[in-house]
XYZ file of N, CA and C in Angstrom:
363
model
N -2.043 -4.011 -17.198
C -2.209 -3.464 -15.737
C -0.755 -2.601 -15.805
N -0.866 -1.783 -14.935
C 0.772 -1.075 -14.900
C 1.261 -2.027 -14.199
N 2.797 -2.342 -13.923
C 4.170 -2.623 -13.189
C 3.545 -2.634 -11.866
N 3.390 -1.668 -11.281
C 3.435 -1.443 -9.986
C 2.011 -2.286 -9.363
N 0.547 -2.294 -9.773
C -0.525 -3.064 -9.643
C -0.533 -4.239 -10.128
N 0.616 -5.350 -11.091
C 0.501 -6.010 -11.155
C 2.179 -7.017 -9.811
N 2.354 -5.922 -9.911
C 3.138 -6.384 -8.061
C 2.341 -6.178 -6.942
N 1.728 -5.550 -6.843
C 0.580 -5.379 -5.872
C -0.287 -6.339 -6.049
N -0.755 -7.407 -6.901
C -1.558 -8.481 -6.853
C -0.384 -9.799 -6.428
N 0.887 -9.730 -7.013
C 1.162 -11.206 -6.532
C 1.612 -11.272 -5.348
N 2.292 -9.580 -4.700
C 2.342 -9.776 -3.545
C 1.658 -10.353 -2.711
N -0.340 -10.003 -2.750
C -1.193 -10.651 -2.579
C -1.433 -12.243 -2.726
N -1.126 -12.096 -3.512
C -1.760 -13.743 -4.486
C -0.411 -14.591 -2.701
N 0.948 -14.294 -3.129
C 2.146 -14.091 -2.151
C 1.279 -15.033 -0.180
N 0.916 -13.529 0.003
C 0.260 -13.947 0.839
C -1.246 -14.821 1.208
N -1.756 -15.115 0.333
C -2.987 -15.713 0.082
C -1.853 -17.628 0.291
N -1.522 -17.721 -0.622
C -0.781 -18.980 -0.472
C -0.285 -18.830 0.784
N 0.446 -18.299 1.428
C 0.907 -18.552 3.074
C 0.493 -18.751 4.283
N -1.398 -18.147 3.470
C -2.163 -17.834 4.537
C -2.740 -19.743 4.610
N -2.507 -19.543 2.820
C -3.064 -21.706 3.319
C -2.133 -22.321 3.507
N -0.546 -22.059 3.350
C 0.156 -23.193 3.729
C 0.338 -23.190 5.577
N -0.350 -21.940 6.144
C -0.173 -22.512 7.671
C -1.660 -23.266 7.972
N -2.672 -22.871 6.932
C -3.721 -23.484 7.700
C -3.177 -25.418 7.095
N -2.879 -25.663 6.445
C -2.451 -26.806 6.284
C -1.214 -27.334 7.319
N -0.408 -26.786 7.855
C 0.797 -27.517 8.973
C -0.530 -27.875 9.762
N 0.450 -28.831 10.784
C 0.214 -30.017 11.746
C -0.267 -28.743 13.069
N -1.521 -29.586 13.908
C -1.661 -29.417 14.590
C -1.452 -29.261 15.971
N 0.516 -28.807 16.176
C 1.407 -29.103 17.059
C 2.101 -27.636 17.719
N 2.373 -27.983 18.096
C 3.105 -26.594 19.428
C 5.040 -25.870 18.321
N 4.805 -26.728 17.737
C 6.197 -26.238 16.641
C 5.464 -25.716 16.105
N 4.369 -25.973 15.096
C 4.136 -25.827 13.865
C 2.892 -24.553 14.631
N 2.839 -24.918 14.817
C 2.151 -23.045 15.306
C 2.863 -21.943 15.855
N 3.860 -22.097 16.178
C 4.654 -21.050 16.411
C 5.304 -20.573 15.524
N 5.924 -21.493 14.831
C 6.762 -21.121 13.262
C 5.287 -20.542 12.384
N 4.470 -20.838 12.281
C 3.240 -21.121 11.745
C 3.066 -19.357 11.429
N 2.763 -18.956 12.675
C 2.352 -18.123 13.249
C 3.433 -16.889 13.164
N 4.538 -17.122 13.075
C 5.194 -15.941 12.667
C 5.806 -16.163 11.187
N 5.582 -17.088 10.420
C 5.825 -17.253 8.614
C 4.275 -16.232 8.199
N 2.660 -16.467 8.827
C 1.610 -15.702 9.058
C 2.431 -14.381 8.864
N 2.524 -13.658 9.988
C 3.231 -12.186 10.549
C 4.122 -12.410 8.606
N 4.832 -12.560 8.639
C 5.730 -11.674 8.122
C 5.734 -11.861 6.513
N 4.795 -13.193 5.891
C 4.446 -13.719 4.751
C 2.862 -12.405 4.452
N 2.357 -12.487 5.232
C 1.517 -11.313 5.355
C 1.522 -9.738 4.536
N 2.805 -9.419 5.508
C 3.404 -8.220 5.366
C 4.017 -8.265 3.938
N 4.824 -8.813 3.257
C 5.369 -8.396 2.630
C 4.769 -7.463 1.023
N 3.482 -8.264 1.386
C 2.048 -7.180 0.568
C 1.749 -5.995 0.881
N 1.456 -5.985 2.264
C 1.438 -5.000 3.082
C 2.084 -3.522 3.444
N 3.428 -3.770 3.529
C 4.492 -3.211 3.287
C 4.312 -2.431 1.784
N 4.072 -3.498 0.503
C 4.389 -2.633 -0.642
C 3.803 -1.935 -1.279
N 2.183 -2.351 -0.596
C 1.235 -1.103 -0.832
C 1.234 0.587 0.054
N 1.899 -0.145 1.519
C 2.390 1.394 1.910
C 3.749 1.731 1.200
N 4.067 0.912 0.570
C 5.542 1.807 -0.660
C 4.675 2.391 -1.712
N 4.307 2.110 -2.227
C 3.301 2.154 -3.247
C 2.546 4.250 -3.039
N 2.299 4.100 -1.767
C 1.603 5.308 -1.542
C 2.465 6.512 -0.608
N 3.977 6.134 -0.503
C 5.201 6.246 -0.032
C 4.768 7.785 -0.287
N 5.063 8.800 0.724
C 5.496 10.286 0.913
C 6.410 11.488 0.055
N 7.762 10.305 0.422
C 9.086 10.573 -0.591
C 9.684 9.277 -0.515
N 10.663 10.106 -1.591
C 11.806 9.432 -1.008
C 12.110 8.542 -0.642
N 12.568 8.884 0.687
C 12.907 8.267 1.845
C 12.161 7.260 2.368
N 11.137 8.003 2.335
C 9.590 7.233 2.922
C 9.431 6.044 2.343
N 10.011 5.787 0.600
C 9.534 4.638 -0.308
C 10.367 3.473 -0.117
N 11.862 3.442 0.221
C 13.251 3.364 0.673
C 12.534 3.085 1.560
N 12.732 3.415 2.958
C 11.892 2.616 3.953
C 11.291 1.398 4.163
N 9.558 1.731 2.830
C 9.279 0.739 3.499
C 8.749 -0.293 2.866
N 9.980 -0.088 1.071
C 10.234 -1.225 0.260
C 11.360 -2.343 0.680
N 12.255 -1.097 1.684
C 13.326 -2.134 2.381
C 12.345 -3.242 3.403
N 11.372 -2.608 4.314
C 10.306 -3.297 5.449
C 9.661 -4.635 4.362
N 9.813 -4.916 3.184
C 9.090 -5.468 2.438
C 10.133 -6.858 1.762
N 11.004 -5.892 2.204
C 12.352 -6.564 1.602
C 12.715 -7.924 2.449
N 12.942 -6.741 3.848
C 13.242 -7.766 5.155
C 11.749 -8.961 5.342
N 10.925 -8.643 5.114
C 9.859 -9.708 5.406
C 9.570 -10.572 4.503
N 10.187 -10.472 3.090
C 10.246 -11.580 2.502
C 11.240 -12.153 2.836
N 12.412 -12.115 3.086
C 13.961 -12.757 3.068
C 13.623 -13.095 5.030
N 12.374 -12.716 5.782
C 12.478 -13.874 7.334
C 10.757 -15.147 6.621
N 10.446 -14.570 5.801
C 9.398 -15.858 5.553
C 10.493 -16.754 4.707
N 11.326 -16.815 4.372
C 12.027 -17.706 3.269
C 12.988 -18.732 4.819
N 12.653 -17.797 6.356
C 13.219 -18.626 7.155
C 12.770 -19.835 7.332
N 11.344 -18.873 8.020
C 10.171 -19.910 8.628
C 10.061 -20.939 7.490
N 9.970 -20.968 6.250
C 10.018 -22.211 5.282
C 11.120 -22.838 5.501
N 12.332 -22.374 5.793
C 13.582 -23.166 5.220
C 13.044 -24.303 6.672
N 13.322 -23.250 7.969
C 12.746 -23.754 9.064
C 11.645 -25.334 9.330
N 10.877 -24.779 8.261
C 9.991 -25.767 8.785
C 9.473 -27.150 7.511
N 11.337 -27.244 6.598
C 11.341 -28.507 5.906
C 12.623 -28.932 6.612
N 13.785 -27.780 7.305
C 14.577 -28.504 7.964
C 14.153 -29.200 9.515
N 13.197 -29.118 9.847
C 12.939 -29.979 11.293
C 12.038 -30.841 10.440
N 11.467 -31.127 9.682
C 10.907 -32.461 8.947
C 9.028 -31.899 9.207
N 9.295 -31.020 9.177
C 7.455 -30.202 9.865
C 6.686 -30.559 8.187
N 7.516 -29.976 6.811
C 6.385 -30.388 5.950
C 8.029 -30.696 4.353
N 7.336 -31.315 3.870
C 8.002 -31.465 2.415
C 8.919 -30.409 1.840
N 10.389 -30.234 1.576
C 10.924 -29.103 0.990
C 9.792 -28.794 -0.598
N 9.326 -29.896 -1.047
C 8.985 -30.263 -2.552
C 7.276 -29.339 -2.206
N 6.917 -29.660 -1.195
C 5.538 -29.092 -0.654
C 5.511 -27.238 -1.220
N 7.393 -26.594 -0.711
C 7.009 -25.352 -0.397
C 8.077 -24.809 -1.266
N 8.472 -25.554 -2.602
C 9.373 -25.341 -3.818
C 8.621 -23.967 -4.487
N 7.533 -23.953 -4.532
C 6.821 -23.388 -5.559
C 6.645 -21.530 -4.679
N 6.679 -21.839 -3.736
C 5.913 -20.572 -2.435
C 7.959 -19.807 -2.698
N 8.569 -20.878 -2.263
C 9.387 -20.598 -1.698
C 10.864 -19.874 -2.490
N 10.439 -20.052 -4.043
C 10.613 -19.736 -5.105
C 10.754 -18.060 -5.475
N 9.106 -18.615 -5.715
C 8.517 -17.001 -5.145
C 8.763 -15.702 -4.266
N 8.943 -16.199 -3.057
C 9.276 -15.364 -2.060
C 10.962 -15.119 -2.184
N 11.561 -15.573 -3.325
C 12.914 -15.552 -3.315
C 13.055 -14.499 -4.509
N 12.757 -14.465 -5.553
C 11.682 -13.804 -6.639
C 11.601 -12.826 -5.867
N 10.292 -12.417 -5.383
C 10.340 -10.775 -4.464
C 11.606 -10.274 -4.143
N 11.751 -11.251 -3.216
C 13.479 -10.427 -2.542
C 14.281 -9.360 -3.124
N 14.794 -10.319 -4.251
C 15.381 -9.733 -5.462
C 15.556 -8.442 -6.222
N 13.195 -8.631 -5.802
C 12.744 -7.655 -7.067
C 13.010 -6.004 -5.824
N 12.789 -6.842 -4.607
C 12.610 -5.369 -3.995
C 14.133 -5.107 -3.330
N 15.143 -6.344 -3.066
C 16.069 -5.632 -3.319
C 17.098 -4.451 -4.029
N 16.482 -5.207 -4.842
C 17.038 -4.680 -6.561
C 15.881 -2.994 -6.942
N 14.965 -2.770 -5.957
C 13.898 -1.466 -5.889
C 14.673 -0.948 -4.739
N 15.451 -1.273 -3.648
C 16.060 -0.449 -2.877
C 17.191 0.449 -3.501
N 17.463 -0.262 -3.585
C 19.426 -0.172 -4.396
C 19.518 0.982 -5.647
N 17.825 0.887 -6.232
C 18.251 1.714 -7.657
C 17.748 2.545 -6.537
N 16.227 2.876 -5.808
C 15.714 4.251 -4.987
C 17.333 4.879 -4.310
N 18.245 3.907 -3.533
C 18.947 4.987 -3.542
C 20.047 5.703 -3.983
N 19.970 4.553 -5.165
C 20.897 5.575 -6.502
C 20.499 6.617 -6.664
N 19.102 6.613 -6.546
C 18.632 7.626 -7.373
C 17.806 8.913 -6.607
N 18.367 8.776 -5.295
C 17.901 9.548 -4.267
C 18.241 10.450 -4.354
N 17.410 11.676 -4.639
C 18.195 13.520 -4.585
C 18.802 14.009 -3.538
N 19.998 14.211 -3.545
C 20.753 14.272 -2.247
C 20.044 15.766 -2.155
N 19.930 17.080 -0.913
C 20.352 18.421 -0.858
C 21.617 18.882 -0.790
């Protein structure tokens, strides 16, 4: 597989893991609100990465990959809240949070590289 395809699959698997996590949350108001936010940001990571792969220009790519970066960071925020509010044990979220951090690092590096390589008029 090409590296882009690997990251497409990886971000899709991240989304699926987020979906399963949200489905496992307790059935209460706080969990529902945080879960909804996590579901939106977590599934948006892969959707925006796929959009970046179809970018029409370098500026479009930078914009979309930056959105993936922001959504990965936001997903981390919601997972941190789940653990700090003692809704879910940190141990249960460790691997998913590790993956979110790795995706965040990949997207951050991609944004920096794309900006550095941007063709200036």
